[in-house]
Amino acid sequence: MRCPVPEASDIRQVEITGSGIRLGQLLKFADLIEIGSEAKEVIADGSVRVNGDVELRRGRQLERGDVVTLGSGPSAESVRLI
């Protein structure tokens, strides 16, 4: 299911080194989850979107410019990779 990407002012910037990072790693690196094992759970239940699309692959390779959102509604948190 596709959802609109949040407004730019609501997106926190997260700088990555190298060419990219896997989704599960990013969730922990960006402090969207407390412990790495949570990544599997939040991804499996459809709580994570990449560029507005629900993503179910923890190993999804992300690149600069991608927007990752955890949750929905007012409590959702979004980060943009730079």
mmCIF file of N, CA and C in Angstrom:
data_model
loop_
_atom_site.group_PDB
_atom_site.id
_atom_site.type_symbol
_atom_site.label_atom_id
_atom_site.label_comp_id
_atom_site.label_asym_id
_atom_site.label_seq_id
_atom_site.Cartn_x
_atom_site.Cartn_y
_atom_site.Cartn_z
ATOM 1 N N MET A 1 0.848 -1.173 0.000
ATOM 2 C CA MET A 1 0.000 0.000 0.000
ATOM 3 C C MET A 1 0.894 1.237 0.000
ATOM 4 N N ARG A 2 0.611 2.168 -0.865
ATOM 5 C CA ARG A 2 1.403 3.389 -0.979
ATOM 6 C C ARG A 2 0.771 4.491 -0.150
ATOM 7 N N CYS A 3 1.606 5.183 0.610
ATOM 8 C CA CYS A 3 1.190 6.315 1.422
ATOM 9 C C CYS A 3 2.023 7.510 1.006
ATOM 10 N N PRO A 4 1.513 8.714 1.176
ATOM 11 C CA PRO A 4 2.310 9.881 0.817
ATOM 12 C C PRO A 4 3.554 9.987 1.690
ATOM 13 N N VAL A 5 4.638 10.468 1.081
ATOM 14 C CA VAL A 5 5.870 10.719 1.828
ATOM 15 C C VAL A 5 5.638 11.967 2.669
ATOM 16 N N PRO A 6 6.081 11.979 3.929
ATOM 17 C CA PRO A 6 5.861 13.146 4.800
ATOM 18 C C PRO A 6 6.479 14.423 4.239
ATOM 19 N N GLU A 7 5.993 15.553 4.720
ATOM 20 C CA GLU A 7 6.549 16.850 4.334
ATOM 21 C C GLU A 7 8.021 16.912 4.713
ATOM 22 N N ALA A 8 8.801 17.619 3.919
ATOM 23 C CA ALA A 8 10.246 17.706 4.147
ATOM 24 C C ALA A 8 10.582 18.204 5.548
ATOM 25 N N SER A 9 9.778 19.106 6.093
ATOM 26 C CA SER A 9 10.062 19.662 7.420
ATOM 27 C C SER A 9 9.873 18.636 8.536
ATOM 28 N N ASP A 10 9.161 17.542 8.253
ATOM 29 C CA ASP A 10 8.913 16.506 9.253
ATOM 30 C C ASP A 10 9.911 15.353 9.168
ATOM 31 N N ILE A 11 10.887 15.465 8.278
ATOM 32 C CA ILE A 11 11.823 14.373 8.037
ATOM 33 C C ILE A 11 13.193 14.720 8.614
ATOM 34 N N ARG A 12 13.688 13.844 9.475
ATOM 35 C CA ARG A 12 15.029 14.018 10.041
ATOM 36 C C ARG A 12 16.058 13.491 9.037
ATOM 37 N N GLN A 13 17.166 14.187 8.900
ATOM 38 C CA GLN A 13 18.236 13.795 7.985
ATOM 39 C C GLN A 13 19.190 12.847 8.706
ATOM 40 N N VAL A 14 19.547 11.743 8.047
ATOM 41 C CA VAL A 14 20.496 10.785 8.606
ATOM 42 C C VAL A 14 21.604 10.580 7.584
ATOM 43 N N GLU A 15 22.830 10.896 7.987
ATOM 44 C CA GLU A 15 23.965 10.761 7.073
ATOM 45 C C GLU A 15 24.521 9.344 7.144
ATOM 46 N N ILE A 16 24.724 8.755 5.965
ATOM 47 C CA ILE A 16 25.320 7.423 5.898
ATOM 48 C C ILE A 16 26.658 7.531 5.178
ATOM 49 N N THR A 17 27.550 6.612 5.500
ATOM 50 C CA THR A 17 28.819 6.542 4.792
ATOM 51 C C THR A 17 28.755 5.365 3.835
ATOM 52 N N GLY A 18 29.545 5.401 2.806
ATOM 53 C CA GLY A 18 29.510 4.328 1.829
ATOM 54 C C GLY A 18 28.363 4.518 0.860
ATOM 55 N N SER A 19 28.107 3.465 0.085
ATOM 56 C CA SER A 19 27.104 3.586 -0.977
ATOM 57 C C SER A 19 25.678 3.325 -0.511
ATOM 58 N N GLY A 20 25.499 2.684 0.632
ATOM 59 C CA GLY A 20 24.140 2.408 1.091
ATOM 60 C C GLY A 20 24.139 1.683 2.418
ATOM 61 N N ILE A 21 22.932 1.310 2.857
ATOM 62 C CA ILE A 21 22.744 0.620 4.137
ATOM 63 C C ILE A 21 21.479 -0.228 4.019
ATOM 64 N N ARG A 22 21.451 -1.346 4.704
ATOM 65 C CA ARG A 22 20.260 -2.204 4.681
ATOM 66 C C ARG A 22 19.199 -1.638 5.626
ATOM 67 N N LEU A 23 17.947 -1.903 5.293
ATOM 68 C CA LEU A 23 16.826 -1.347 6.046
ATOM 69 C C LEU A 23 16.900 -1.696 7.531
ATOM 70 N N GLY A 24 17.124 -2.949 7.864
ATOM 71 C CA GLY A 24 17.194 -3.348 9.267
ATOM 72 C C GLY A 24 18.281 -2.607 10.024
ATOM 73 N N GLN A 25 19.420 -2.399 9.374
ATOM 74 C CA GLN A 25 20.523 -1.671 9.997
ATOM 75 C C GLN A 25 20.160 -0.205 10.197
ATOM 76 N N LEU A 26 19.503 0.380 9.209
ATOM 77 C CA LEU A 26 19.146 1.795 9.300
ATOM 78 C C LEU A 26 18.190 2.059 10.461
ATOM 79 N N LEU A 27 17.225 1.189 10.657
ATOM 80 C CA LEU A 27 16.258 1.404 11.735
ATOM 81 C C LEU A 27 16.964 1.568 13.077
ATOM 82 N N LYS A 28 17.985 0.762 13.324
ATOM 83 C CA LYS A 28 18.745 0.867 14.571
ATOM 84 C C LYS A 28 19.674 2.078 14.532
ATOM 85 N N PHE A 29 20.401 2.264 13.429
ATOM 86 C CA PHE A 29 21.358 3.367 13.289
ATOM 87 C C PHE A 29 20.682 4.720 13.489
ATOM 88 N N ALA A 30 19.455 4.857 12.975
ATOM 89 C CA ALA A 30 18.720 6.124 13.056
ATOM 90 C C ALA A 30 17.905 6.242 14.346
ATOM 91 N N ASP A 31 18.058 5.288 15.242
ATOM 92 C CA ASP A 31 17.336 5.270 16.522
ATOM 93 C C ASP A 31 15.820 5.233 16.356
ATOM 94 N N LEU A 32 15.345 4.593 15.288
ATOM 95 C CA LEU A 32 13.908 4.400 15.118
ATOM 96 C C LEU A 32 13.429 3.214 15.952
ATOM 97 N N ILE A 33 14.356 2.313 16.275
ATOM 98 C CA ILE A 33 14.073 1.186 17.163
ATOM 99 C C ILE A 33 15.172 1.151 18.222
ATOM 100 N N GLU A 34 14.881 0.508 19.356
ATOM 101 C CA GLU A 34 15.854 0.472 20.454
ATOM 102 C C GLU A 34 16.881 -0.635 20.300
ATOM 103 N N ILE A 35 16.433 -1.821 19.882
ATOM 104 C CA ILE A 35 17.357 -2.935 19.709
ATOM 105 C C ILE A 35 17.170 -3.528 18.316
ATOM 106 N N GLY A 36 18.256 -4.046 17.771
ATOM 107 C CA GLY A 36 18.242 -4.538 16.402
ATOM 108 C C GLY A 36 17.203 -5.606 16.123
ATOM 109 N N SER A 37 16.913 -6.449 17.113
ATOM 110 C CA SER A 37 15.949 -7.528 16.890
ATOM 111 C C SER A 37 14.531 -7.007 16.645
ATOM 112 N N GLU A 38 14.257 -5.772 17.020
ATOM 113 C CA GLU A 38 12.937 -5.178 16.762
ATOM 114 C C GLU A 38 12.690 -4.974 15.271
ATOM 115 N N ALA A 39 13.750 -4.834 14.498
ATOM 116 C CA ALA A 39 13.612 -4.560 13.065
ATOM 117 C C ALA A 39 12.754 -5.616 12.384
ATOM 118 N N LYS A 40 13.030 -6.877 12.671
ATOM 119 C CA LYS A 40 12.278 -7.967 12.050
ATOM 120 C C LYS A 40 10.783 -7.836 12.334
ATOM 121 N N GLU A 41 10.444 -7.498 13.569
ATOM 122 C CA GLU A 41 9.043 -7.393 13.973
ATOM 123 C C GLU A 41 8.320 -6.231 13.291
ATOM 124 N N VAL A 42 8.910 -5.029 13.346
ATOM 125 C CA VAL A 42 8.212 -3.865 12.792
ATOM 126 C C VAL A 42 8.115 -3.943 11.274
ATOM 127 N N ILE A 43 9.106 -4.578 10.638
ATOM 128 C CA ILE A 43 9.045 -4.742 9.184
ATOM 129 C C ILE A 43 7.978 -5.775 8.829
ATOM 130 N N ALA A 44 7.962 -6.904 9.538
ATOM 131 C CA ALA A 44 6.999 -7.974 9.251
ATOM 132 C C ALA A 44 5.559 -7.537 9.445
ATOM 133 N N ASP A 45 5.303 -6.634 10.390
ATOM 134 C CA ASP A 45 3.911 -6.218 10.611
ATOM 135 C C ASP A 45 3.483 -5.046 9.727
ATOM 136 N N GLY A 46 4.343 -4.654 8.785
ATOM 137 C CA GLY A 46 3.969 -3.616 7.818
ATOM 138 C C GLY A 46 4.075 -2.199 8.331
ATOM 139 N N SER A 47 4.826 -1.996 9.403
ATOM 140 C CA SER A 47 4.942 -0.661 10.006
ATOM 141 C C SER A 47 6.008 0.214 9.371
ATOM 142 N N VAL A 48 6.760 -0.328 8.404
ATOM 143 C CA VAL A 48 7.863 0.422 7.801
ATOM 144 C C VAL A 48 7.558 0.694 6.329
ATOM 145 N N ARG A 49 7.743 1.963 5.945
ATOM 146 C CA ARG A 49 7.575 2.347 4.543
ATOM 147 C C ARG A 49 8.881 2.940 4.025
ATOM 148 N N VAL A 50 9.179 2.637 2.775
ATOM 149 C CA VAL A 50 10.330 3.229 2.097
ATOM 150 C C VAL A 50 9.786 4.000 0.907
ATOM 151 N N ASN A 51 10.026 5.292 0.902
ATOM 152 C CA ASN A 51 9.529 6.171 -0.165
ATOM 153 C C ASN A 51 8.021 6.025 -0.363
ATOM 154 N N GLY A 52 7.301 5.812 0.739
ATOM 155 C CA GLY A 52 5.844 5.745 0.695
ATOM 156 C C GLY A 52 5.264 4.360 0.508
ATOM 157 N N ASP A 53 6.099 3.356 0.207
ATOM 158 C CA ASP A 53 5.619 1.991 -0.011
ATOM 159 C C ASP A 53 5.968 1.104 1.178
ATOM 160 N N VAL A 54 5.016 0.274 1.622
ATOM 161 C CA VAL A 54 5.299 -0.676 2.697
ATOM 162 C C VAL A 54 6.421 -1.596 2.230
ATOM 163 N N GLU A 55 7.405 -1.790 3.090
ATOM 164 C CA GLU A 55 8.551 -2.643 2.762
ATOM 165 C C GLU A 55 8.614 -3.798 3.754
ATOM 166 N N LEU A 56 8.670 -5.018 3.237
ATOM 167 C CA LEU A 56 8.674 -6.212 4.076
ATOM 168 C C LEU A 56 10.017 -6.930 4.077
ATOM 169 N N ARG A 57 11.013 -6.353 3.407
ATOM 170 C CA ARG A 57 12.338 -6.985 3.321
ATOM 171 C C ARG A 57 13.326 -6.252 4.228
ATOM 172 N N ARG A 58 13.759 -6.917 5.282
ATOM 173 C CA ARG A 58 14.715 -6.318 6.212
ATOM 174 C C ARG A 58 16.042 -6.015 5.521
ATOM 175 N N GLY A 59 16.396 -6.796 4.512
ATOM 176 C CA GLY A 59 17.658 -6.623 3.802
ATOM 177 C C GLY A 59 17.600 -5.641 2.648
ATOM 178 N N ARG A 60 16.478 -4.958 2.474
ATOM 179 C CA ARG A 60 16.351 -3.975 1.386
ATOM 180 C C ARG A 60 17.509 -2.993 1.446
ATOM 181 N N GLN A 61 18.206 -2.831 0.328
ATOM 182 C CA GLN A 61 19.331 -1.904 0.261
ATOM 183 C C GLN A 61 18.796 -0.494 0.036
ATOM 184 N N LEU A 62 19.184 0.422 0.901
ATOM 185 C CA LEU A 62 18.744 1.812 0.817
ATOM 186 C C LEU A 62 19.884 2.675 0.311
ATOM 187 N N GLU A 63 19.528 3.769 -0.340
ATOM 188 C CA GLU A 63 20.517 4.691 -0.887
ATOM 189 C C GLU A 63 20.194 6.104 -0.436
ATOM 190 N N ARG A 64 21.145 7.000 -0.633
ATOM 191 C CA ARG A 64 20.912 8.413 -0.311
ATOM 192 C C ARG A 64 19.664 8.905 -1.041
ATOM 193 N N GLY A 65 18.863 9.680 -0.341
ATOM 194 C CA GLY A 65 17.630 10.212 -0.907
ATOM 195 C C GLY A 65 16.399 9.421 -0.516
ATOM 196 N N ASP A 66 16.576 8.160 -0.104
ATOM 197 C CA ASP A 66 15.433 7.353 0.322
ATOM 198 C C ASP A 66 14.856 7.912 1.623
ATOM 199 N N VAL A 67 13.530 7.833 1.748
ATOM 200 C CA VAL A 67 12.835 8.253 2.967
ATOM 201 C C VAL A 67 12.225 7.010 3.609
ATOM 202 N N VAL A 68 12.582 6.774 4.861
ATOM 203 C CA VAL A 68 12.079 5.625 5.612
ATOM 204 C C VAL A 68 11.179 6.141 6.727
ATOM 205 N N THR A 69 9.973 5.573 6.809
ATOM 206 C CA THR A 69 8.998 5.983 7.822
ATOM 207 C C THR A 69 8.618 4.776 8.658
ATOM 208 N N LEU A 70 8.637 4.954 9.972
ATOM 209 C CA LEU A 70 8.203 3.921 10.904
ATOM 210 C C LEU A 70 6.919 4.394 11.561
ATOM 211 N N GLY A 71 5.871 3.575 11.469
ATOM 212 C CA GLY A 71 4.588 3.917 12.066
ATOM 213 C C GLY A 71 3.723 4.710 11.113
ATOM 214 N N SER A 72 2.603 5.192 11.649
ATOM 215 C CA SER A 72 1.683 5.984 10.831
ATOM 216 C C SER A 72 1.013 7.030 11.706
ATOM 217 N N GLY A 73 0.375 7.964 11.066
ATOM 218 C CA GLY A 73 -0.319 9.017 11.796
ATOM 219 C C GLY A 73 0.642 9.969 12.477
ATOM 220 N N PRO A 74 0.165 10.663 13.511
ATOM 221 C CA PRO A 74 0.972 11.686 14.177
ATOM 222 C C PRO A 74 2.224 11.144 14.864
ATOM 223 N N SER A 75 2.226 9.861 15.221
ATOM 224 C CA SER A 75 3.385 9.299 15.922
ATOM 225 C C SER A 75 4.448 8.742 14.975
ATOM 226 N N ALA A 76 4.205 8.806 13.671
ATOM 227 C CA ALA A 76 5.172 8.282 12.700
ATOM 228 C C ALA A 76 6.465 9.086 12.744
ATOM 229 N N GLU A 77 7.573 8.387 12.548
ATOM 230 C CA GLU A 77 8.883 9.034 12.472
ATOM 231 C C GLU A 77 9.472 8.742 11.105
ATOM 232 N N SER A 78 10.036 9.773 10.468
ATOM 233 C CA SER A 78 10.622 9.613 9.142
ATOM 234 C C SER A 78 12.047 10.122 9.120
ATOM 235 N N VAL A 79 12.882 9.434 8.334
ATOM 236 C CA VAL A 79 14.259 9.866 8.127
ATOM 237 C C VAL A 79 14.571 9.821 6.635
ATOM 238 N N ARG A 80 15.405 10.764 6.194
ATOM 239 C CA ARG A 80 15.897 10.778 4.808
ATOM 240 C C ARG A 80 17.392 10.514 4.857
ATOM 241 N N LEU A 81 17.850 9.589 4.030
ATOM 242 C CA LEU A 81 19.268 9.284 3.972
ATOM 243 C C LEU A 81 19.994 10.337 3.152
ATOM 244 N N ILE A 82 21.083 10.839 3.710
ATOM 245 C CA ILE A 82 21.904 11.806 2.979
ATOM 246 C C ILE A 82 23.341 11.321 2.982
#
